[in-house]
Coordinates of C-alpha atoms in Angstrom, one line a residue:
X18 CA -35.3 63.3 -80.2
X19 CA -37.1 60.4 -82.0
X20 CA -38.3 57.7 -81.0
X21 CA -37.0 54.0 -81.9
X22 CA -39.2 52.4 -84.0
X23 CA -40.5 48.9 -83.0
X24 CA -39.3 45.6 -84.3
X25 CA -41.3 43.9 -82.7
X26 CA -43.9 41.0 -83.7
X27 CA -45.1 38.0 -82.7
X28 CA -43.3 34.8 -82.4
X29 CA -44.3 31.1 -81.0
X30 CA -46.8 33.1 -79.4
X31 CA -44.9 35.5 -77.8
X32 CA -44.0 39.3 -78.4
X33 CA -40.6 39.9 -79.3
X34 CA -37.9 41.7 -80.9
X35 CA -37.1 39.0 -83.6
X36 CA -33.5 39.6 -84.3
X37 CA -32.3 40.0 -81.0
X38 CA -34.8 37.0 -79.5
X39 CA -33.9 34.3 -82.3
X40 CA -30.3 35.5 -81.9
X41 CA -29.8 35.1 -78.5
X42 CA -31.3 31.9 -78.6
X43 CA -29.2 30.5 -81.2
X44 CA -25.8 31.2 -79.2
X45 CA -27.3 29.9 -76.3
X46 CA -28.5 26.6 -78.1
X47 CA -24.9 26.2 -79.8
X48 CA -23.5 27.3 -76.6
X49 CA -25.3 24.5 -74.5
X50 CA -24.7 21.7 -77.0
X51 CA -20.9 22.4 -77.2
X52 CA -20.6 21.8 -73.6
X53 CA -22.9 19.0 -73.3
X54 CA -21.0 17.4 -76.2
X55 CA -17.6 17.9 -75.3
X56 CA -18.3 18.2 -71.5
X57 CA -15.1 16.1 -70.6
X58 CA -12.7 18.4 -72.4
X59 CA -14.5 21.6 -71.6
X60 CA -12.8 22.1 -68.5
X61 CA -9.5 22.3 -70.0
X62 CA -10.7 24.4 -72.8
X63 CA -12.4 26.9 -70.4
X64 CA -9.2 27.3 -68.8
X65 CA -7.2 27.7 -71.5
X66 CA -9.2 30.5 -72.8
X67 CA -9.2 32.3 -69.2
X68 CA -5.8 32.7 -69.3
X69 CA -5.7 33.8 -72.7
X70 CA -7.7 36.6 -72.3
X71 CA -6.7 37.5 -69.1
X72 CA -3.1 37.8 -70.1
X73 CA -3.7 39.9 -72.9
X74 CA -6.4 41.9 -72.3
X75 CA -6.4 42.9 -68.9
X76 CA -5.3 46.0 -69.2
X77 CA -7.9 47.0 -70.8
X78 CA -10.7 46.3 -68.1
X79 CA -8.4 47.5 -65.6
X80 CA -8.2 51.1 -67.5
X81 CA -11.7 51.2 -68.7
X82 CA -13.3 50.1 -65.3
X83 CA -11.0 53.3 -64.1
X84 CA -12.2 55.6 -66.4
X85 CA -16.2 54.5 -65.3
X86 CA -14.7 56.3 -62.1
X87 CA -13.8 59.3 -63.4
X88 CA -16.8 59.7 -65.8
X89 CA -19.8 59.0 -63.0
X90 CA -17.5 61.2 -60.1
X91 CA -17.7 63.7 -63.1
X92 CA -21.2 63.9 -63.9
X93 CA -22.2 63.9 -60.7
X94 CA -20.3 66.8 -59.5
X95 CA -20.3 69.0 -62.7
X96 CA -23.4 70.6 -64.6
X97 CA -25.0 67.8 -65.6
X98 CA -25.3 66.8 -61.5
X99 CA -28.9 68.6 -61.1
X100 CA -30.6 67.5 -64.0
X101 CA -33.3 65.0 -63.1
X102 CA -34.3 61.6 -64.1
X103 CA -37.9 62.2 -65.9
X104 CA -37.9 65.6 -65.9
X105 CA -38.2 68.8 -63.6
X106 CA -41.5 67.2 -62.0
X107 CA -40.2 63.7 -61.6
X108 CA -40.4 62.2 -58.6
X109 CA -39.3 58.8 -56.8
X110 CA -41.3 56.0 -56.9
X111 CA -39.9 53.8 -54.4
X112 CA -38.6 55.2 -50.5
X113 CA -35.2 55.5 -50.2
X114 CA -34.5 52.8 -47.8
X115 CA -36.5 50.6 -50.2
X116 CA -34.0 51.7 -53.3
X117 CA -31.0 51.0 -51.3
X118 CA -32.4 47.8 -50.4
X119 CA -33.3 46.9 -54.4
X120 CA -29.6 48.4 -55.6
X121 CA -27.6 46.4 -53.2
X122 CA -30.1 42.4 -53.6
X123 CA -29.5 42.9 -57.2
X124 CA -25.9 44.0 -57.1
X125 CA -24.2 41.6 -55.2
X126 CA -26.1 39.6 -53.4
X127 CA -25.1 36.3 -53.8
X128 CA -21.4 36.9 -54.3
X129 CA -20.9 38.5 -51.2
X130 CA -22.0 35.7 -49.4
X131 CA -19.6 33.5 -51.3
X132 CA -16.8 35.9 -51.1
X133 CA -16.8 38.0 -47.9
X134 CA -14.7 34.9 -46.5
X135 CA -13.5 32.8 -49.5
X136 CA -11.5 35.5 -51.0
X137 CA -9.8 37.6 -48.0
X138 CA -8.4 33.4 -47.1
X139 CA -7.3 33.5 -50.3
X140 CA -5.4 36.4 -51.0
X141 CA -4.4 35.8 -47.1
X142 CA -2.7 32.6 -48.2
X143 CA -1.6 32.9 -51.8
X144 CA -1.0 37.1 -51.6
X145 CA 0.0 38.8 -54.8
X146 CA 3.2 40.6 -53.2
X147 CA 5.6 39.6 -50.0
X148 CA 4.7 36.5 -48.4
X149 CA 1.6 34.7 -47.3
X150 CA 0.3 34.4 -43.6
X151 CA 1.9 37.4 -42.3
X152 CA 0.3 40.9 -41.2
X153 CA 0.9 42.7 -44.0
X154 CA -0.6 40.0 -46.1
X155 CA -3.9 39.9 -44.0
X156 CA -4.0 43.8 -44.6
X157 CA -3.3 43.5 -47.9
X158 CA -5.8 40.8 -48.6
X159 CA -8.4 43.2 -47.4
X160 CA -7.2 46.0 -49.7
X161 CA -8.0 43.8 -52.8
X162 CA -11.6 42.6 -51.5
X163 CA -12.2 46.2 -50.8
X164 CA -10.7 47.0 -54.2
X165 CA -13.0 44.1 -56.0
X166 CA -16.1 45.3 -54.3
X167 CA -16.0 49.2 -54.0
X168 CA -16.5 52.1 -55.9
X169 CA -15.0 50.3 -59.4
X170 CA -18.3 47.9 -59.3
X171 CA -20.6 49.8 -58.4
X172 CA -19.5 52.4 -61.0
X173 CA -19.8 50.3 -63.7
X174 CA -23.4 49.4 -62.8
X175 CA -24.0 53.2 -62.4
X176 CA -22.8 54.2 -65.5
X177 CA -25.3 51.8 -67.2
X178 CA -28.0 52.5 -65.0
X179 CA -27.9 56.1 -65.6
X180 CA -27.8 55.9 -69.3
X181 CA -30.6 53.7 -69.4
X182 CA -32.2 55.6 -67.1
X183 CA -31.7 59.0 -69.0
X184 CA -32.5 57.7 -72.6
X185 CA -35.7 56.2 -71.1
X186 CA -36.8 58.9 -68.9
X187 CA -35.7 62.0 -70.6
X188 CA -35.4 61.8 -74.3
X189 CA -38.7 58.7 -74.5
X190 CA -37.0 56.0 -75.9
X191 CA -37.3 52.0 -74.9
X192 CA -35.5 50.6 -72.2
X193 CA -33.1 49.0 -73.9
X194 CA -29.1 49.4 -74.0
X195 CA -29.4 50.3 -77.7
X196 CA -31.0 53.6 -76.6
X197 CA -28.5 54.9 -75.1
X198 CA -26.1 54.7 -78.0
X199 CA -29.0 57.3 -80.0
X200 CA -26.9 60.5 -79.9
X201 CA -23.8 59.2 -81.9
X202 CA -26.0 56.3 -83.8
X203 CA -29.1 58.0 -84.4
X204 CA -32.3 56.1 -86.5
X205 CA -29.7 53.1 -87.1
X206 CA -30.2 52.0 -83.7
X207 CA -33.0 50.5 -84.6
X208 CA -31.4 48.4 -87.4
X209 CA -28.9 45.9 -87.0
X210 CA -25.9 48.0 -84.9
X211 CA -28.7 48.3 -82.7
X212 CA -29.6 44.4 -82.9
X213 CA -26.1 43.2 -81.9
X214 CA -25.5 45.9 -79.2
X215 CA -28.7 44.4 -77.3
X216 CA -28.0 40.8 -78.1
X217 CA -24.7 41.3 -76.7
X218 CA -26.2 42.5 -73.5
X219 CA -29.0 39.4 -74.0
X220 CA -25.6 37.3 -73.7
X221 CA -23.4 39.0 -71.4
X222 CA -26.5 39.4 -68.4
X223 CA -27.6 35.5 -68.8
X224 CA -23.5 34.6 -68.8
X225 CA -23.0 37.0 -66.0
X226 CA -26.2 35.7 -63.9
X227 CA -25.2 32.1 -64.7
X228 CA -22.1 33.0 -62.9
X229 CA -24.0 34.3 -60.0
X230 CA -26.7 31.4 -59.9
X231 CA -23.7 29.1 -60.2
X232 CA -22.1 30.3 -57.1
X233 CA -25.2 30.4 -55.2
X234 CA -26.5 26.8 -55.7
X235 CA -23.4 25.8 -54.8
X236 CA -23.5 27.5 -51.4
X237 CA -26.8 26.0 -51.1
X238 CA -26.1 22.9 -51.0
X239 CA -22.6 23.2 -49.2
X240 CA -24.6 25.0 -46.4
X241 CA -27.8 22.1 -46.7
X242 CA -24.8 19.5 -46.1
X243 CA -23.3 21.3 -43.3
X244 CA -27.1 21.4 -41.3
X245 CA -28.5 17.9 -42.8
X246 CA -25.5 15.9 -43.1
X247 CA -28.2 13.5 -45.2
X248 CA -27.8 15.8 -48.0
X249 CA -25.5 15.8 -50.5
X250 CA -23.4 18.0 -51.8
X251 CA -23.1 16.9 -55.6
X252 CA -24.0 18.0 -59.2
X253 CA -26.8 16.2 -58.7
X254 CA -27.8 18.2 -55.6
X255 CA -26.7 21.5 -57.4
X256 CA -28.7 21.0 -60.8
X257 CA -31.9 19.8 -58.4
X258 CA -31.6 23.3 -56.1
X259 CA -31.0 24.9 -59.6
X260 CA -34.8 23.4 -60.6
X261 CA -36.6 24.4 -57.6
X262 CA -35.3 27.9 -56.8
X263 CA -35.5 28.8 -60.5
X264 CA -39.0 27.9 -60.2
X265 CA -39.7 30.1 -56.9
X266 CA -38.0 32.8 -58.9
X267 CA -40.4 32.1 -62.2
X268 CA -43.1 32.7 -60.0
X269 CA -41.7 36.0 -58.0
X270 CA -40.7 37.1 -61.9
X271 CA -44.2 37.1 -63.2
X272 CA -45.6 39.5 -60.5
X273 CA -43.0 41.4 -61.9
X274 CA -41.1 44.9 -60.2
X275 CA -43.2 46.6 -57.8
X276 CA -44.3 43.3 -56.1
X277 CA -42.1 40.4 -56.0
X278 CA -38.9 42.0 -56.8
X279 CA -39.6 44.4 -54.3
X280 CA -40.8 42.4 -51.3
X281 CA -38.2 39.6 -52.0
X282 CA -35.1 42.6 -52.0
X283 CA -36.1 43.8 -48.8
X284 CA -36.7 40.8 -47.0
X285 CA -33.0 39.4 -48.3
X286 CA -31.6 43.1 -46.6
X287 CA -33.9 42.5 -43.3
X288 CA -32.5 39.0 -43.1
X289 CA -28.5 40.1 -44.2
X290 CA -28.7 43.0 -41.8
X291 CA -29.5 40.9 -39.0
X292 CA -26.9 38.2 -40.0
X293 CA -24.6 40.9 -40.1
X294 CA -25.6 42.5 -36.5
X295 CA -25.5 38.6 -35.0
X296 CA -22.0 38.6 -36.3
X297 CA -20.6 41.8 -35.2
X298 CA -22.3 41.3 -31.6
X299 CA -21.7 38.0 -31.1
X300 CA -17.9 38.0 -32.5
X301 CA -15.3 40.2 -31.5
X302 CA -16.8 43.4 -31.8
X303 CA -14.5 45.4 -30.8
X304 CA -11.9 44.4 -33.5
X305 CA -14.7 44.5 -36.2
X306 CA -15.0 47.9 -36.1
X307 CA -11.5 48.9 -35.6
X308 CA -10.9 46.8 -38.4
X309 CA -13.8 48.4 -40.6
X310 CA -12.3 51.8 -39.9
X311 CA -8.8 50.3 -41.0
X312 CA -10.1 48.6 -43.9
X313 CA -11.4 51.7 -45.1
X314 CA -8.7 54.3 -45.0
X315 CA -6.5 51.8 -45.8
X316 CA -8.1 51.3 -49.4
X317 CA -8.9 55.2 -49.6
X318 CA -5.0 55.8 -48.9
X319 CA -4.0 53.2 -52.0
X320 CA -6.9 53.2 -54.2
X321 CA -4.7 55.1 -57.3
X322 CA -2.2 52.3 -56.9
X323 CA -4.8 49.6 -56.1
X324 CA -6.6 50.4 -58.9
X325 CA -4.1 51.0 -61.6
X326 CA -2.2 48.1 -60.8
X327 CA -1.6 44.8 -64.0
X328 CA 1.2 43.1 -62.9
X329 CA 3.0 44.8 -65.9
X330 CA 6.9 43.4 -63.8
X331 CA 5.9 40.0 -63.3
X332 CA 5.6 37.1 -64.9
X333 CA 2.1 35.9 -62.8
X334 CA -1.6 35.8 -64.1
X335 CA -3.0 36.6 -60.5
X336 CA -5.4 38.9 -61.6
X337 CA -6.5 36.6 -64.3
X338 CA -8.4 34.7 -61.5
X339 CA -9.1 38.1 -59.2
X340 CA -9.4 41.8 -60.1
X341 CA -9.7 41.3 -64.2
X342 CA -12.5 38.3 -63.6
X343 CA -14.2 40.4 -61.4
X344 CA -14.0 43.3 -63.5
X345 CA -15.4 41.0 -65.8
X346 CA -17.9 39.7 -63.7
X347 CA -19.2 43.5 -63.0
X348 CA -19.2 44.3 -66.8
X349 CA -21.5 41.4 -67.9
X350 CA -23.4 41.9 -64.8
X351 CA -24.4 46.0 -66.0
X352 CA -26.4 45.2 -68.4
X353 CA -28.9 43.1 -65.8
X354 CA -28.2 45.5 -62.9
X355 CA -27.8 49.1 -64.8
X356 CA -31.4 48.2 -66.4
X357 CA -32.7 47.1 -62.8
X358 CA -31.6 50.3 -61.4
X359 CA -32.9 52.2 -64.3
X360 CA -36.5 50.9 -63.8
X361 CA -36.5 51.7 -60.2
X362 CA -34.3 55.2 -60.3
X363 CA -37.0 57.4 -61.9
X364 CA -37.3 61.1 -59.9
X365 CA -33.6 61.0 -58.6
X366 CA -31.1 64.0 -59.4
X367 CA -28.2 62.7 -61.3
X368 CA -26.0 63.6 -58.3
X369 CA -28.3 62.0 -55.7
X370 CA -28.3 59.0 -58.0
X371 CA -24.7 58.6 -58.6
X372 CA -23.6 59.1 -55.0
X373 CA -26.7 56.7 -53.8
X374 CA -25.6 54.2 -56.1
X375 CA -21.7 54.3 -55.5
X376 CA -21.5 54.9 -52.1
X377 CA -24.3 53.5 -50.0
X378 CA -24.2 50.0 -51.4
X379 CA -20.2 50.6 -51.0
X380 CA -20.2 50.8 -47.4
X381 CA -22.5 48.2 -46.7
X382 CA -20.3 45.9 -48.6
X383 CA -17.3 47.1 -46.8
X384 CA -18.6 46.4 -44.0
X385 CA -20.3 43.0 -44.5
X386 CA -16.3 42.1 -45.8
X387 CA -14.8 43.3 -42.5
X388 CA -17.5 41.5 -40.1
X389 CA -16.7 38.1 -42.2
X390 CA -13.5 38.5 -43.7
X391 CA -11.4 40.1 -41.0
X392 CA -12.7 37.8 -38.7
X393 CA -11.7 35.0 -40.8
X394 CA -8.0 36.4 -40.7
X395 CA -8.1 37.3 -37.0
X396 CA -8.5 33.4 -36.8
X397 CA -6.0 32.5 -39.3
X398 CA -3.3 34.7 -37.3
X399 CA -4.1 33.5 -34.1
X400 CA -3.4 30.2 -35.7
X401 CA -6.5 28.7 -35.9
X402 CA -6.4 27.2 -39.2
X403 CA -10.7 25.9 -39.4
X404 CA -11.5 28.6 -41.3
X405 CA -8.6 28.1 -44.1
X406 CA -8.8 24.7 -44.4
X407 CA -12.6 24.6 -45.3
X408 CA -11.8 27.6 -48.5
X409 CA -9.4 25.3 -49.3
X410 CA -11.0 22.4 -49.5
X411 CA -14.6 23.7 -50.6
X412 CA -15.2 27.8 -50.8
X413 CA -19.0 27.1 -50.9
X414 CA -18.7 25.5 -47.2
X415 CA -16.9 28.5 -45.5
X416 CA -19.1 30.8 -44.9
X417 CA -20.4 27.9 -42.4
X418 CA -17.9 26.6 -41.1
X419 CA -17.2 30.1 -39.7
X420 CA -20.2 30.4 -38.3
X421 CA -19.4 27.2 -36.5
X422 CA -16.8 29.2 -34.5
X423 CA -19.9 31.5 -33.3
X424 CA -22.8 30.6 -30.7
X425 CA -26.0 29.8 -32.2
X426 CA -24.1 28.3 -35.0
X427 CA -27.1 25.8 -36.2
X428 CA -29.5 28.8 -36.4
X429 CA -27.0 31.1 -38.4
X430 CA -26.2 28.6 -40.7
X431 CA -29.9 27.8 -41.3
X432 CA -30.7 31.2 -41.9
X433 CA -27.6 31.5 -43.8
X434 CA -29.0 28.9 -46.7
X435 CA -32.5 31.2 -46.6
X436 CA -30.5 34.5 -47.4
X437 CA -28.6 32.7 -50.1
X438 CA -31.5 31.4 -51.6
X439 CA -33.4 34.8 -51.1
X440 CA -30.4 36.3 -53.3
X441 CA -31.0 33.7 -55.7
X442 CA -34.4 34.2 -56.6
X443 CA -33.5 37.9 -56.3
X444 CA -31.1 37.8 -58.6
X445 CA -32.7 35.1 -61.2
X446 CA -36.2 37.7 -60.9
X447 CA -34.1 40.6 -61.7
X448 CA -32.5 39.2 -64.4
X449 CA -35.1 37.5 -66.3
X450 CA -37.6 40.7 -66.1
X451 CA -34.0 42.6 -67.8
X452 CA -33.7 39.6 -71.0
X453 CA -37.1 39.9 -71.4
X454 CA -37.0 44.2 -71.5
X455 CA -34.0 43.5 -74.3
X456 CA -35.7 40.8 -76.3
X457 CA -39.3 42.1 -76.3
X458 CA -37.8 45.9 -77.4
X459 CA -38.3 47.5 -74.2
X460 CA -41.8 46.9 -73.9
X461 CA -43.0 48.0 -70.1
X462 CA -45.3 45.4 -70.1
X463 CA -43.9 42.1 -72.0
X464 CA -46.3 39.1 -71.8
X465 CA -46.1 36.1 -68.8
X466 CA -44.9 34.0 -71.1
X467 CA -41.5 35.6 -72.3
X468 CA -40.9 36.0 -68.4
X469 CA -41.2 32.7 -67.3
X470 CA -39.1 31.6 -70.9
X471 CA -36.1 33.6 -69.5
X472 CA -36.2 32.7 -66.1
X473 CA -36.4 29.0 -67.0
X474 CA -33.3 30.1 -69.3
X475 CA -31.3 31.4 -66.8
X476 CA -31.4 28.2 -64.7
X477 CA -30.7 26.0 -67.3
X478 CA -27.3 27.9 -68.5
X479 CA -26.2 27.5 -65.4
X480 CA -26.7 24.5 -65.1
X481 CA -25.1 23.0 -68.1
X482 CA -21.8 25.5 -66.9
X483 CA -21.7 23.4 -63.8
X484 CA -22.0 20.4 -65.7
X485 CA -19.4 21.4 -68.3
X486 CA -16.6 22.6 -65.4
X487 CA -18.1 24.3 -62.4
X488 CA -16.7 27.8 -61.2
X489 CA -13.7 27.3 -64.0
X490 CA -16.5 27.2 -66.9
X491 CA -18.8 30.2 -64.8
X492 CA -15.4 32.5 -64.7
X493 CA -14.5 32.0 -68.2
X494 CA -17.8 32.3 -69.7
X495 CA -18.2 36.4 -67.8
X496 CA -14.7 37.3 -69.1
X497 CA -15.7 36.2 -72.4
X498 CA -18.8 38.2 -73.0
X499 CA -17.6 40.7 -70.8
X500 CA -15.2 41.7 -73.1
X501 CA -16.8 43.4 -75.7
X502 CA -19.2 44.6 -73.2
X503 CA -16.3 46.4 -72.1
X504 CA -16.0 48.5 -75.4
X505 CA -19.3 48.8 -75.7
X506 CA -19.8 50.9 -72.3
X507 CA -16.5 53.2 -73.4
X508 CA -18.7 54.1 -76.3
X509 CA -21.3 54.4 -73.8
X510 CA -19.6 56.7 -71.7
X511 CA -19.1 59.2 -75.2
X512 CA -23.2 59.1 -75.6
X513 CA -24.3 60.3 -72.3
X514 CA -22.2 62.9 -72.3
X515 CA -23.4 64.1 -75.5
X516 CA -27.2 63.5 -74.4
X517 CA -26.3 65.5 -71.0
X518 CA -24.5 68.3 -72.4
X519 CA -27.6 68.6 -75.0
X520 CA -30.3 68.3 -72.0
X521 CA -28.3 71.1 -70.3
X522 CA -28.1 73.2 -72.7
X523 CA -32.3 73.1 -73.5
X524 CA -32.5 73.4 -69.9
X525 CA -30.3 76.4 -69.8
X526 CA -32.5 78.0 -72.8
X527 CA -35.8 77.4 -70.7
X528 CA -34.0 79.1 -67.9
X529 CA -32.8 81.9 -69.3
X530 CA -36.4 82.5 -71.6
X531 CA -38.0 82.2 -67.6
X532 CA -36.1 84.6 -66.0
X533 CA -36.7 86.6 -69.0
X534 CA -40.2 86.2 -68.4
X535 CA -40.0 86.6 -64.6
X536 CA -38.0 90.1 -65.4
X537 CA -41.0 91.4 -67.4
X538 CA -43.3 90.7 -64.9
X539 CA -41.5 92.4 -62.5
X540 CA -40.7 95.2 -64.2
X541 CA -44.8 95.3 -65.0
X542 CA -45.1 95.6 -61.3
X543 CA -42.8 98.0 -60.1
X544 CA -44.2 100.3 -63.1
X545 CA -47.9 99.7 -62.0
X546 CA -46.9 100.8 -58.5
X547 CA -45.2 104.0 -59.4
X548 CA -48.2 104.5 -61.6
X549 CA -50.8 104.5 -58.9
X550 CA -48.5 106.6 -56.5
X551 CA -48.1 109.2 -59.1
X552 CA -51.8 109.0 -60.0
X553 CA -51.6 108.0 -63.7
X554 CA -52.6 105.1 -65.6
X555 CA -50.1 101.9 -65.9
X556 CA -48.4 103.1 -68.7
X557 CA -47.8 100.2 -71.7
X558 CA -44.7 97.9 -72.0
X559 CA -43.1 97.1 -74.6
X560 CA -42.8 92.9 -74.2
X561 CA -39.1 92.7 -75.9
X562 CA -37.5 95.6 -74.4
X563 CA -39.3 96.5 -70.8
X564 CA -37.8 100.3 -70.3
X565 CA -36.1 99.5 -66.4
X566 CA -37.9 102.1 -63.8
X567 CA -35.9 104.4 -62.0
X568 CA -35.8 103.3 -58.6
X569 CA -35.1 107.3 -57.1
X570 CA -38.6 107.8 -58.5
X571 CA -40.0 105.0 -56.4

């Protein structure tokens, strides 16, 4: 397989890929302007388009994000599950325990923190079916969060991930999304398909980590108001904590993967896991994990009905706000994450990698949910209403107001703001080192320069989203670019299987031209030894057709 050929050159000073670079930058620019300009009337817009799309294309993400299912569960368990990434001599780069860590900062992060207790209040109190505050809606608000943060989001990031990974590794091309599109595409990926495919992903990652950055600043400040009343919680505020953390992550971005990225992601899981372990210890333990167990074989019992469900009967767009935004959400997010993954994946089986990436980073989530957001609901039921009043009237402050209802509050909350920060800079590191590998044409080495560019790039689109109509403008702008992402990763799907089944077959030839070896050799052996026992020379082999000894003779 060829290799793509480089269009890159300099520009302001910079290396880059010039059509994707300049393109990206242009939709950004017009992008930015249109909001600034008509910020008063973008809310309305924002929404208007949400509900659009939502309404008539969400059964498409809900089948494709099904389908990524099926195709990583398939690949991992059929013949393609022992080829490895890099080769028969590969070998990981980075401990397990330091993977797991790097796979889960960089795939959720933030949004758990915002979500493990927003969203089980939510669907606790405005449930898609029966009626809200009941049992049955507490169990089935914890079937959707399961549903939203599962096996369908981590297979999307998978599916990218290995591509990227396999393209790069295997077959020598750039590690860029255009690469994996080389066995249907061929040389033109290197022209102008290959141009918008990566400038789609330019868009849909700084979109998608806007989102994220969005979300987190928010909770930022809600949690710096909650411990230092002094502060405010206010765009103002927001766009400030936008500056400085995007600066922290600037800095962490330029000493690139193996040093910030790394340290940062497994500080952020020290500091979650012991969050997490405060929680379950010092709340009601026991229910926790009986909940955790529940939670569990309750979304493994529904997950075909869960998962194919769109509201087809009824006349509501609830998923336009839940599963298809976070479908969404996950799609725009692959491009940042499934290039991530790639860089640090090298040396993994395709089975080890698929099942490491859907299922560890799964059950961590599931569990991080049930410590929060079952707890959040125990409250509710017992009719305690703190916790539902705060999602209601902020979503940013709950995750402190609930640990208001825990000892050691002040300190949890503190450390609370650290960890969402940590994710921050996690996130806005990862992402900016992912736009620069698209927009310098893969380059393993891109200059200081184009990374600190991006990262200040990602801050300021999210920042002019919150300006322009907060978490209604952050929503809107994922499912937009997530859209065609969407088609572009069916497509995807198509390629890898072609550059799988054509890497098993080669390795299939070599195997069968070694045994064939291996046979020879052993056949020159056992003819040797009945040579010397009968006391003749080793008589001569033919090399294409060895003459089999009789083993009665032997």
């Amino acid at each position: 397989m060829g290799k793509v050929k480089s269009n890159t050159h300099r520009s302001l000073g910079l290396e880059v890929n010039g059509p994707v670079f300049w393109s990206s930058i242009a939709f950004l620019v017009v992008s930015i302007a249109l909001v600034l300009v008509f910020r008063e009337s973008a809310e309305a817009f924002f929404s208007e388009v949400q509900v659009a799309v939502t309404s008539s294309m969400g059964w498409l993400f809900i089948l494709s994000v099904n389908l990524f299912v099926a195709f990583c569960l398939y690949v991992a368990f059929s013949r393609f599950g022992a080829i490895r990434l890099g080769g028969k001599d590969a070998k990981p780069e980075f401990t397990t325990s330091a993977w797991f860590a790097m796979l889960f900062s960089a795939g959720m992060g933030i949004g758990l923190l915002f979500w493990s207790i927003a969203e089980p209040i939510n669907h606790f109190q405005t449930p898609p079916l029966g009626e809200p505050g009941t049992p049955a809606a507490a169990r089935q608000a914890m079937n959707f969060t399961f549903l939203h943060w599962g096996l369908h989001a981590w297979a999307i990031y998978a599916l990218v991930a290995l591509a990227l990974a396999f393209f790069t590794y295997n077959r020598q091309l750039p590690l860029t999304v255009r690469s994996a599109f080389y066995p249907f595409l061929g040389e033109r990926i290197h022209g102008m398909v290959g141009h918008i495919i990566d400038t789609l992903a330019v868009i849909a990652t700084l979109f998608g980590l806007a989102t994220s950055l969005g979300l987190g600043v928010q909770q930022v400040a809600a949690g710096l108001n909650h411990v230092f009343p002094a502060i405010v919680n206010n765009i103002t505020t927001q766009i400030i904590l936008i500056m400085v953390i995007t600066g922290i992550a600037t800095i962490s971005v330029v000493t690139g993967v193996d040093k910030g990225v790394r340290i940062l992601s497994e500080w952020n899981i020290r500091i979650a896991l012991f969050i997490l372990v405060a929680v379950l210890v010092l709340g009601p333990t026991v229910f926790i994990l009986g909940s955790y167990v529940q939670n569990t074989g309750s979304y493994i019992g529904n997950f075909m009905q869960l998962s194919f469900w769109n509201e087809a009967y009824s006349t509501r767009n609830w998923q336009g706000s839940w599963t298809v935004f976070y479908w969404a959400w996950w799609i725009s997010w692959a491009p940042f994450v499934g290039i991530f993954i790639a860089r640090v994946s090298k040396g993994r089986t395709i089975k080890e990698f698929v099942l490491g990436v859907l299922i560890a980073p799964t059950l961590l989530s599931f569990l991080w949910m049930t410590a929060f957001g079952s707890t959040a609901l125990r409250e509710a039921l017992a009719g305690d209403a703190t916790i539902a009043n705060a999602v209601a009237a902020d979503m940013s402050t709950a995750l402190f107001v609930f640990f208001e209802q825990l000892p050691f509050s002040t300190v949890l909350s503190v450390i609370g703001v650290l960890l969402v920060a940590g994710f921050f800079v996690t996130s806005s590191d990862s992402g900016s080192l992912v736009v620069v590998s698209l927009t310098s044409g893969g380059n393993p080495n891109p200059s200081v320069g184009l990374r600190v560019f991006w990262a200040l790039a990602g801050g300021a689109v999210a920042a002019v989203l919150l300006l322009g109509g907060g978490l209604q403008a952050l929503q809107t702008a994922v499912i937009i670019t997530g859209l065609p992402f969407a088609i572009i990763l069916l497509l995807m799907c198509y390629s890898l299987y072609r550059g799988l089944d054509e890497e098993a077959a080669e390795e299939t030839k070599l195997g069968k031209a070694q045994q064939r070896k291996a046979y020879q050799q052993l056949v020159g052996e056992m003819l040797a030894k009945r040579a010397q026992k009968l006391g003749t020379g080793t008589p001569e082999l033919k090399k294409d057709h060895p003459t089999p000894p009789n083993p009665d003779a032997l």
